[in-house]
C-alpha atoms as one frame of an Amber mdcrd trajectory, in Angstrom:
protein
 125.567  66.702 115.180 121.803  65.857 114.674 121.142  65.237 118.228 122.808
  68.184 119.438 120.717  70.329 117.117 117.830  68.427 118.198 118.734  69.149
 121.858 119.204  72.856 121.163 115.999  73.320 119.327 114.396  71.341 122.100
 115.482  73.698 124.747 113.821  76.583 123.127 110.493  77.541 123.752 108.002
  77.954 120.689 107.882  81.648 121.285 111.701  82.051 121.179 111.652  80.073
 118.045 109.031  81.502 116.271 110.947  84.877 117.254 114.360  83.807 116.140
 112.868  82.329 112.763 110.818  85.875 112.100 113.878  87.907 112.931 116.332
  85.873 110.676 113.631  85.762 107.768 112.543  89.425 108.240 116.488  90.619
 108.238 117.399  88.070 105.411 114.282  89.342 103.500 115.318  93.056 104.016
 119.007  92.500 103.069 118.160  90.808  99.828 115.571  93.117  98.753 117.414
  96.452  99.713 121.034  95.949  98.882 120.340  95.869  95.072 118.108  98.879
  95.501 118.160 100.926  98.782 115.079 102.792  98.031 113.021  99.735  98.422
 113.368 100.140 102.229 110.353 102.397 102.070 108.095  99.814 100.543 105.011
  98.830 102.359 106.370  95.086 102.747 109.821  96.454 103.867 107.862  98.630
 106.317 106.068  95.677 107.640 109.357  93.647 108.192 111.032  96.348 109.763
 109.586  96.061 113.154 110.710  92.000 113.247 114.113  93.061 112.134 114.492
  95.792 114.329 113.617  93.450 117.516 115.940  90.966 116.341 118.725  93.343
 115.932 118.289  94.441 119.450 118.107  90.936 120.459 121.476  90.340 118.656
 122.947  93.645 120.581 122.087  92.205 123.843 123.369  88.487 123.159 126.694
  89.920 121.827 127.052  92.066 125.066 126.146  88.926 127.208 128.743  86.787
 125.298 131.393  89.472 125.508 130.961  89.989 129.454 130.441  86.588 130.652
 131.843  84.093 128.324 135.580  83.004 128.192 137.933  84.874 125.807 138.431
  82.262 123.168 136.414  82.955 120.291 134.316  85.850 121.741 136.092  88.526
 119.766 135.362  86.887 116.570 131.754  86.145 117.253 131.379  89.899 118.464
 133.085  91.512 115.350 130.710  89.312 113.358 127.602  90.361 115.063 128.672
  93.933 115.146 129.183  93.808 111.300 125.803  92.487 110.789 124.480  95.158
 112.822 126.674  97.765 111.004 125.251  96.619 107.628 121.658  96.547 108.879
 121.874 100.164 110.397 123.343 101.405 107.203 120.516 100.139 104.910 118.138
 101.560 107.328 119.945 104.750 107.044 119.186 104.743 103.335 115.375 105.158
 104.213 116.055 108.968 105.036 118.714 109.476 102.372 118.358 110.997  99.025
 119.308 107.915  96.846 117.228 109.224  94.050 119.698 111.940  93.217 121.574
 109.418  91.566 118.636 108.692  89.202 118.796 109.455  85.433 116.552 112.519
  84.805 115.737 114.295  81.739 115.238 117.962  81.061 111.985 119.700  80.428
 113.134 120.480  76.712 112.744 116.740  76.193 108.962 117.007  76.094 107.947
 118.346  72.858 104.800 120.261  72.921 101.748 119.621  70.602 103.146 116.662
  68.657 100.224 114.072  69.248 101.007 110.178  68.709  98.486 107.877  68.474
  94.538 107.643  67.666  92.278 109.843  69.988  89.438 107.818  71.764  86.114
 108.939  73.197  82.757 110.307  72.438  84.870 113.714  71.937  88.019 112.028
  70.724  91.005 112.809  72.904  88.991 114.728  75.341  90.218 115.136  78.931
  87.794 117.105  81.457  89.531 118.769  84.212  87.005 120.061  87.195  88.582
 122.241  89.802  87.071 123.496  92.725  89.222 124.954  95.545  86.434 124.825
  97.951  86.229 120.850  97.758  88.933 120.430 100.271  90.136 122.571 103.431
  93.202 124.590 102.798  93.594 124.686 106.294  94.221 120.752 106.972  97.078
 119.673 109.062  97.195 115.842 108.380  97.509 115.274 111.983  95.462 113.137
 114.343  91.856 114.290 114.428  92.566 116.467 111.154  93.640 113.729 108.590
  92.910 114.575 104.678  90.432 111.783 104.401  87.875 113.067 107.168  84.637
 114.869 106.191  85.655 118.021 107.512  88.567 118.275 105.147  86.427 117.127
 101.912  83.329 118.426 101.196  81.074 115.497 100.035  78.374 117.848  98.305
  80.913 119.821  96.137  82.882 116.401  95.295  79.616 115.065  93.906  78.819
 118.294  92.122  82.330 118.129  90.472  81.954 114.464  89.605  78.579 115.214
  87.849  79.883 118.063  85.929  83.041 116.043  84.759  80.638 113.289  83.580
  78.389 115.521  81.711  81.394 116.988  79.696  82.344 113.557  78.682  79.258
 112.552  77.499  78.761 116.125  75.890  75.092 116.166  77.789  73.560 118.654
  80.166  71.360 116.007  81.643  73.322 113.472  83.505  71.456 110.611  82.577
  71.766 111.215  79.125  75.525 111.887  79.471  76.061 108.459  81.278  73.976
 107.130  78.411  76.329 108.539  75.695  79.347 107.023  77.428  77.901 103.818
  77.676  76.723 103.903  73.891  80.316 105.063  72.926  81.908 102.222  74.870
  79.354  99.540  73.317  79.908 100.944  69.918  83.652 100.146  70.279  83.088
  96.758  71.759  81.015  95.855  68.976  77.751  95.618  70.984  75.883  98.430
  68.863  74.589 101.956  69.850  73.222 100.706  73.126  73.277 101.885  76.743
  73.547 100.189  79.855  71.505  97.105  80.119  69.976  95.760  83.556  72.070
  92.973  84.896  75.269  93.842  83.681  77.996  94.150  86.230  80.594  96.861
  87.239  84.136  96.616  88.712  85.584  99.753  90.058  89.329  99.656  90.786
  90.194 102.384  93.573  93.819 103.072  95.053  94.405 102.037  98.598  97.957
 101.509  98.168  98.714 102.947 101.822  95.786 100.783 103.276  97.941  97.460
 103.513  98.485  97.404 107.317  95.687  99.089 109.405  92.062  99.196 109.188
  92.219 103.156 109.929  93.648 106.004 107.948  96.777 107.750 108.356  98.522
 110.740 106.795  99.514 108.847 103.769  97.211 109.663 100.852  94.780 107.176
  99.042  91.453 107.669  97.289  89.055 110.093  98.705  86.487 108.623 100.590
  84.030 111.337  99.317  85.114 110.371  95.714  84.344 106.623  96.638  80.819
 107.331  97.792  80.143 109.677  94.926  80.894 107.150  92.319  78.750 104.708
  93.712  75.879 107.455  94.053  76.194 108.031  90.300  75.914 104.264  89.296
  73.227 103.442  91.776  71.028 106.682  91.872  71.764 107.931  88.419  72.580
 104.903  86.119  70.101 102.796  88.047  72.607  99.950  88.686  71.794  97.563
  91.640  73.742  97.529  94.506  74.535  93.727  94.146  75.782  94.318  90.582
  78.718  96.223  91.809  82.254  95.501  93.176  84.614  98.197  94.362  87.899
  98.212  96.198  91.650  97.925  95.854  91.917  93.958  95.575  94.664  93.102
  97.761  94.673  95.940 100.320  92.255  96.726 103.148  89.075  98.320 102.590
  89.538 100.716 105.608  86.790 101.753 108.131  87.148 105.133 106.725  85.514
 104.016 103.518  83.586 100.996 104.780  81.612 103.328 107.385  80.918 105.996
 104.764  79.804 103.719 101.931  78.415 100.704 103.500  76.098 102.607 105.653
  74.693 104.351 102.292  74.954 101.137 100.198  74.881  98.044 102.291  74.514
  95.586  99.430  77.340  96.900  97.271  80.452  94.263  97.018  83.157  95.731
  99.122  86.620  93.548  98.065  90.020  93.715  99.930  92.780  91.243 100.500
  91.458  89.605 103.850  87.581  89.553 103.258  87.339  90.383 106.975  84.624
  92.497 109.014  82.015  92.247 106.436  84.343  92.912 103.397  84.764  90.045
 100.491  87.913  88.572  99.914  89.155  89.277  96.223  88.901  85.648  94.333
  91.743  85.721  91.848  91.005  83.903  88.431  91.785  80.321  88.012  94.230
  80.822  85.113  97.121  83.199  84.426  95.333  85.173  82.167  97.739  87.947
  81.906 100.752  87.304  79.971 103.517  89.869  80.262 104.688  90.895  76.731
 108.474  90.214  77.580 107.558  86.597  78.196 108.909  86.904  81.924 106.096
  86.935  84.178 102.305  86.184  84.144  99.357  86.950  86.548  95.661  86.048
  87.603  93.158  88.867  87.457  90.576  89.251  90.006  87.518  87.059  89.025
  84.790  89.934  89.577  86.986  91.733  86.633  86.280  88.865  84.218  82.314
  88.832  85.354  81.947  92.518  85.088  80.692  94.257  81.827  82.395  97.469
  82.504  85.421  98.663  84.677  85.712 102.093  86.048  89.607 103.062  86.866
  89.948 105.659  89.485  93.325 106.151  90.517  95.009 109.056  92.574  97.324
 111.777  91.519 100.653 110.834  92.566 104.074 110.479  91.587 106.291 107.435
  92.178 110.068 107.069  92.778 110.513 103.915  90.328 107.733 104.746  88.138
 107.977 108.555  87.854 104.272 108.925  87.934 101.359 106.618  89.141  97.985
 107.017  87.613  95.230 104.717  85.840  97.644 102.547  84.052  99.962 101.849
  87.253  96.527 101.599  89.377  96.445  97.935  87.869  99.726  97.091  90.056
  96.734  96.317  92.401  95.072  93.943  89.930  97.820  91.551  89.673  98.781
  88.595  91.831 102.225  86.516  91.511 101.541  82.818  90.845 101.604  81.398
  94.264 100.853  84.338  96.361  97.679  84.702  98.541  95.437  87.610  98.216
  96.213  88.722 101.716 100.044  88.892 101.164  99.985  90.311  97.513 103.006
  92.443  96.151 103.421  93.823  92.664 107.147  94.129  93.210 107.769  91.228
  90.982 106.970  93.204  87.862 108.852  96.383  89.057 111.803  95.360  86.989
 110.322  97.299  83.966 109.564 100.700  85.478 112.189 103.388  84.595 113.840
 103.750  88.067 114.989  99.937  87.671 115.056  99.629  83.704 116.802 102.885
  82.941 116.586 104.588  79.324 113.993 105.288  76.666 112.531 102.758  74.372
 112.478 100.052  77.025 109.607  97.381  77.614 107.161  98.710  79.971 104.772
  96.323  81.491 102.213  99.110  82.228 101.391  98.828  78.454 100.307  95.380
  78.962  97.800  96.634  81.664  96.432  99.290  79.315  95.942  97.056  76.530
  94.618  93.685  78.087  90.970  92.978  77.430  90.053  92.384  81.009  91.695
  95.765  82.081  92.238  98.477  79.911  90.050  96.782  77.265  86.979  96.723
  79.703  87.377 100.305  80.863  84.382 102.280  80.572  85.634 105.724  82.193
  88.983 106.884  83.704  88.660 109.119  86.749  91.866 110.556  88.290  91.030
 111.572  91.952  93.266 114.837  92.434  91.485 116.116  95.349  94.750 115.820
  97.129  98.008 114.970  95.436 100.745 112.707  96.805 104.374 112.743  96.526
 105.945 109.457  95.939 103.968 106.178  96.098 103.356 106.673  99.872 101.289
 109.469  99.007 102.774 112.549 101.093 100.208 115.009 100.908 101.699 118.529
  99.730 100.068 121.897  98.527 100.712 122.656  94.830 102.554 125.610  93.792
 101.980 125.764  90.055  98.891 127.994  89.039  95.974 127.802  89.513  96.622
 126.262  92.750  99.089 128.807  94.097  99.881 127.112  97.425  96.614 125.210
  98.017  95.653 121.709  97.261  94.783 120.754  94.013  90.988 120.039  94.609
  90.756 118.625  90.974  89.174 115.741  89.197  90.364 114.406  85.702  87.933
 112.430  83.427  88.593 110.506  80.161  87.414 107.706  77.775  90.970 108.042
  76.388  93.325 105.687  78.231  96.471 107.641  77.057  95.111 111.003  76.899
  94.410 111.098  80.818  97.940 109.863  81.458  99.346 112.609  79.303  97.269
 115.535  80.638  98.041 114.405  84.512 101.688 113.990  83.493 101.938 117.717
  82.201 100.337 118.577  85.557 102.923 116.567  87.485 105.844 117.722  85.251
 104.814 121.490  85.928 104.572 121.006  89.764 107.762 119.134  90.148 109.761
 121.175  87.549 111.592 122.911  90.653 111.763 120.265  93.137 115.153 119.047
  94.367 116.830 116.518  92.407 115.898 113.790  94.820 112.013 114.455  94.391
 111.862 115.029  90.444 110.260 111.742  89.859 108.436 112.758  86.805 111.549
 113.487  85.059 113.170 110.122  85.200 114.513 108.984  82.313 111.797 106.627
  80.301 108.737 107.736  82.226 106.614 108.656  79.012 107.786 105.242  77.165
 104.517 103.392  78.328 102.488 106.633  76.991 104.196 106.485  73.562 103.999
 102.718  73.216 100.226 102.520  74.075  99.676 105.335  71.553 101.563 103.743
  68.859 102.925 100.458  67.946 105.645 102.100  65.886 107.044 103.191  69.453
 107.442  99.598  70.779 111.028  98.216  71.792 112.633  96.020  69.289 111.750
  92.535  69.869 108.611  93.311  72.143 104.788  92.562  70.707 102.489  93.767
  73.327  99.935  90.886  73.476  98.808  90.815  76.947  96.198  87.945  76.400
  99.091  85.897  74.533  96.342  85.030  71.745  98.523  86.121  69.067  96.437
  89.354  68.701  98.868  92.286  69.157  97.140  95.643  70.730  96.430  98.598
  68.400  96.688 102.123  69.475  95.069 102.694  72.975  94.682 106.350  72.679
  96.684 109.531  71.908  99.662 111.058  73.838 100.781 114.872  73.453 102.248
 117.503  75.557 100.572 120.913  75.981 101.835 124.279  74.694 102.748 125.696
  77.885 101.923 125.514  81.597 100.085 128.772  81.495  97.655 128.458  78.592
  97.421 124.215  78.790  96.295 124.088  75.068  96.676 120.802  73.148  96.374
 120.566  69.420  92.359 120.105  69.516  92.058 123.136  71.640  94.498 125.049
  69.217  92.624 123.249  66.003  96.150 122.274  64.651  95.912 118.357  65.024
  93.810 115.349  66.132  95.446 114.837  69.736  94.219 115.684  72.834  91.392
 118.426  73.892  91.449 119.673  77.560  88.053 120.911  78.748  88.636 123.068
  81.920  85.773 123.856  84.342  86.278 126.090  87.156  83.285 124.640  89.274
  81.092 127.480  91.007  77.757 127.694  92.234  75.690 127.142  89.165  76.966
 125.012  86.131  75.782 126.614  82.841  77.003 123.939  80.719  74.551 123.258
  77.821  75.799 120.058  76.157  77.499 119.528  72.765  77.090 117.372  69.567
  79.333 114.438  69.936  82.194 114.361  67.365  83.205 110.684  67.507  82.757
 109.266  63.835  80.023 107.175  64.410  77.769 109.841  65.448  78.387 111.800
  61.962  76.429 111.580  58.854  76.626 108.078  57.377  74.905 109.010  54.093
  78.073 108.035  52.283  77.969 104.515  53.553  74.996 101.994  52.611  74.153
  98.651  53.666  71.009  97.051  51.687  68.976  95.077  51.450  68.431  94.711
  55.301  66.922  92.260  56.208  68.699  90.054  53.748  68.087  86.470  52.717
  71.009  85.630  50.787  73.586  88.278  50.552  73.892  92.109  51.762  75.702
  94.874  49.717  77.916  97.303  51.509  78.905 100.559  49.808  81.408 102.903
  50.886  82.730 106.236  49.449  85.768 106.623  51.430  89.169 108.001  50.823
  91.058 105.270  52.634  90.590 101.523  53.251  88.164 100.397  55.707  87.986
  97.361  58.204  84.740  95.686  57.800  83.930  93.728  60.931  80.978  91.624
  61.423  79.926  90.445  64.817  76.925  88.450  66.597  75.095  89.731  69.401
  77.505  88.075  72.069  80.450  90.256  70.502  82.176  87.437  68.883  83.775
  88.333  65.477  82.305  86.257  62.700  83.670  87.825  59.539  86.175  90.372
  58.814  87.647  92.116  55.373  89.101  95.053  54.066  87.461  97.209  51.433
  87.571 100.639  50.268  84.339 100.935  48.351  82.059  98.288  47.787  81.736
  94.420  49.049  78.940  91.858  48.896  78.571  89.924  51.690  76.845  86.291
  51.544  76.544  85.200  55.227  79.694  83.127  55.436  82.539  83.018  58.011
  86.163  83.617  57.003  86.419  79.776  57.156  83.545  79.461  54.431  80.999
  78.170  56.931  77.311  79.395  56.370  76.401  81.523  59.606  72.986  80.961
  61.532  70.206  83.338  60.849  69.804  85.972  63.063  70.783  89.517  63.943
  74.276  90.816  63.416  76.406  94.185  63.896  78.304  95.668  60.961  81.204
  97.814  61.992  83.222  99.839  59.354  86.435 101.325  60.566  89.025 103.560
  58.805  92.214 101.500  58.865  94.781 104.286  59.206  92.832 106.212  61.925
  91.053 103.622  63.618  87.798 105.727  63.434  84.363 104.206  63.349  82.454
 105.197  60.454  79.396 103.194  60.665  78.021 100.591  63.231  74.658  99.033
  62.124  72.726  95.996  63.085  71.709  93.713  59.962  69.154  90.823  59.995
  69.898  87.585  58.196  66.416  85.832  57.666  64.983  83.080  55.872  63.230
  83.664  52.431
C-alpha cells in the first residue's frame, strides 16, 4: 500500500501536488468555517481561499466528467455521485454569500434603548464630552466609488477641510482656542489620570496610532471597500509633528496586521519619511509589526490570550482612530473593536493574522444580553484602552458591515449625503455610545437583514465597560490577569431623540454625556472654555503640609464622601494607598511598612464613589 501511494505521488508533478494540497486545504477550511455560520463566507480569509477552492472545484468537475466518459462502468456512478455531492454542498455554501442570512438574527426594538439614563463615570477634561465636527464639503457627494473615482482619492476628500475639522475637534476636547494649548490640556488630563502629575507632552515620549485598514488584507492598492481616510491619516500626523512637536521617529502608525497600502504610503511617507509605518508584511519600506514576546492580554473568560504589538508597549500614548461602520456579528465596529487588529493568536504570524478566534463572544455568535464581551478587555487593558490619549472616529465616510460598503446617509442632517464627520473624545465609553446612537438612527429603517446595530446584546460591552455592576455572572474583567479588576472606563447613555441629540449634560439633568456639535464653516469662532474636570477646580478644601516634609506630611480633606489616597513615585508606580474621609498623616512608609527613599512623589485624591480626581499634587520627601 505504501509503495502504491509513493508511486502515485512520485508520478505527480510538484505543481500538481501543490495545487491538490491547496485545493483540498482551501475547500476543507471553507467548509469547516462556513458550515457553522454561513455569513463567514464574506470574511477576508474566506475570500482569500475562495479562488483556490473554485479552481479545485472546477478541476473536480472536469475529473468527474472524464471518469464518466472514459472509465469502465464499475464504480464510476458512485464516484460521480460523491464528487457531485461535494460540489453541491460547496455551491450551496457559496450561495450563502449573497443570501440574507442575517434575517434570522435576534434583533431588539428601538424601544429597548432608554434615553438619558447614564451608567458609569464620565471621563475627560470635560467629563463625558464627545465632539462631533461636520462639514458636508469635506467629501464629494458625487463620488461614484468606481475605477478612477474611489472614495479614498484626493478629489473626493478635501485635505485642507479635513485638517481644519480635526483642529476644531481637538480645540473643543481641550477647551482651548489655541491648538497648541488644547493639545497641552489633553496631555495634562491623561498624565494626571495616570499618576504623572499635571504635565504635558515630554520630548522623547513615543506614540502609537491604531488606524483601521480591515479591507487592506490582500492588495497594495485601494478598492471600493472603505477603510481609514488617507486624508485623516495625514492630518493626525501633521498635528503630532507640526503642532505638538513630536519627532517623526517617535511615531508608529498603521493597522498592525493588514497592509499599509500605497494610497496611504504615497501620501504620508512623502510628507513624513521618518515615521514608522507598520503592517503585517514589512515590505516596500514598511516595518513589520513585532508582537510582544509574552501573551500579555488575558481574556477574562479564561479561554484565550494574545500578544500585543511591541510598539504599543514602548509607547507613552496611543491614539485610537477607527472608522464609522456596522458589523454583521458585532453590530457596530468602532474604537473598541478596532483592537481586533491589535491581537495575534498564539502561533500565528503577523502576515496571516486573523482575529476570528475571539469572534465567539460577539453578539452575532453569543446571542443574548448580559454576556461576556471580549471588547471590554480591549477597553480596559493597560496597554490598549489604558494607554489611549484620544479617540477619533473617522466618519468622513461610513461603511455598511465589516467590509465597509460606502453609502450615503439618510438621517438628518446628512439627508442623502455622506456623513463627512469626525467624532472625538477622551471617554472610551461615551464615544462608542454617541456613534452607536447615530448608527441606530441611520439603520432604523433598513431591512432586517441589515439592521446590524439592533442585534441583541450589541450594547453589552458599553454597559459593562461603564459599570462593574453590569458584568455577567462569573466574569471579572482583569485583562492583564494580575488580580486587579478594571473600574469604570467611562459613561454610557442614549440621547433624548435623533432630532435634538441631547444627552444628560446637555440637558443639565445628570452626569452622563455631553455632545458638542460644530458645523464647520469658513471661520471657527470658538473661544475656549474653562475645564470642568475635578482636578481643575478649586482645591482650597484640600491641604497637604508641610511640603517639603522630613518626617511626615498631613493630608486634610473636607469632603462629603470617602476618598482614595494614592501616592506614586515619578515612574508612575504606586507606593502607598489608603482610604480616608477627612484627615490622614503619612510618614513616608509603603503599605508593607518599608521606608521609602527620599525624593519627589505625586499625591492623588480621588472620590471613591464617583472616581473624580479632587487633587493631584507633587510632594517632596527630603532629609532634615
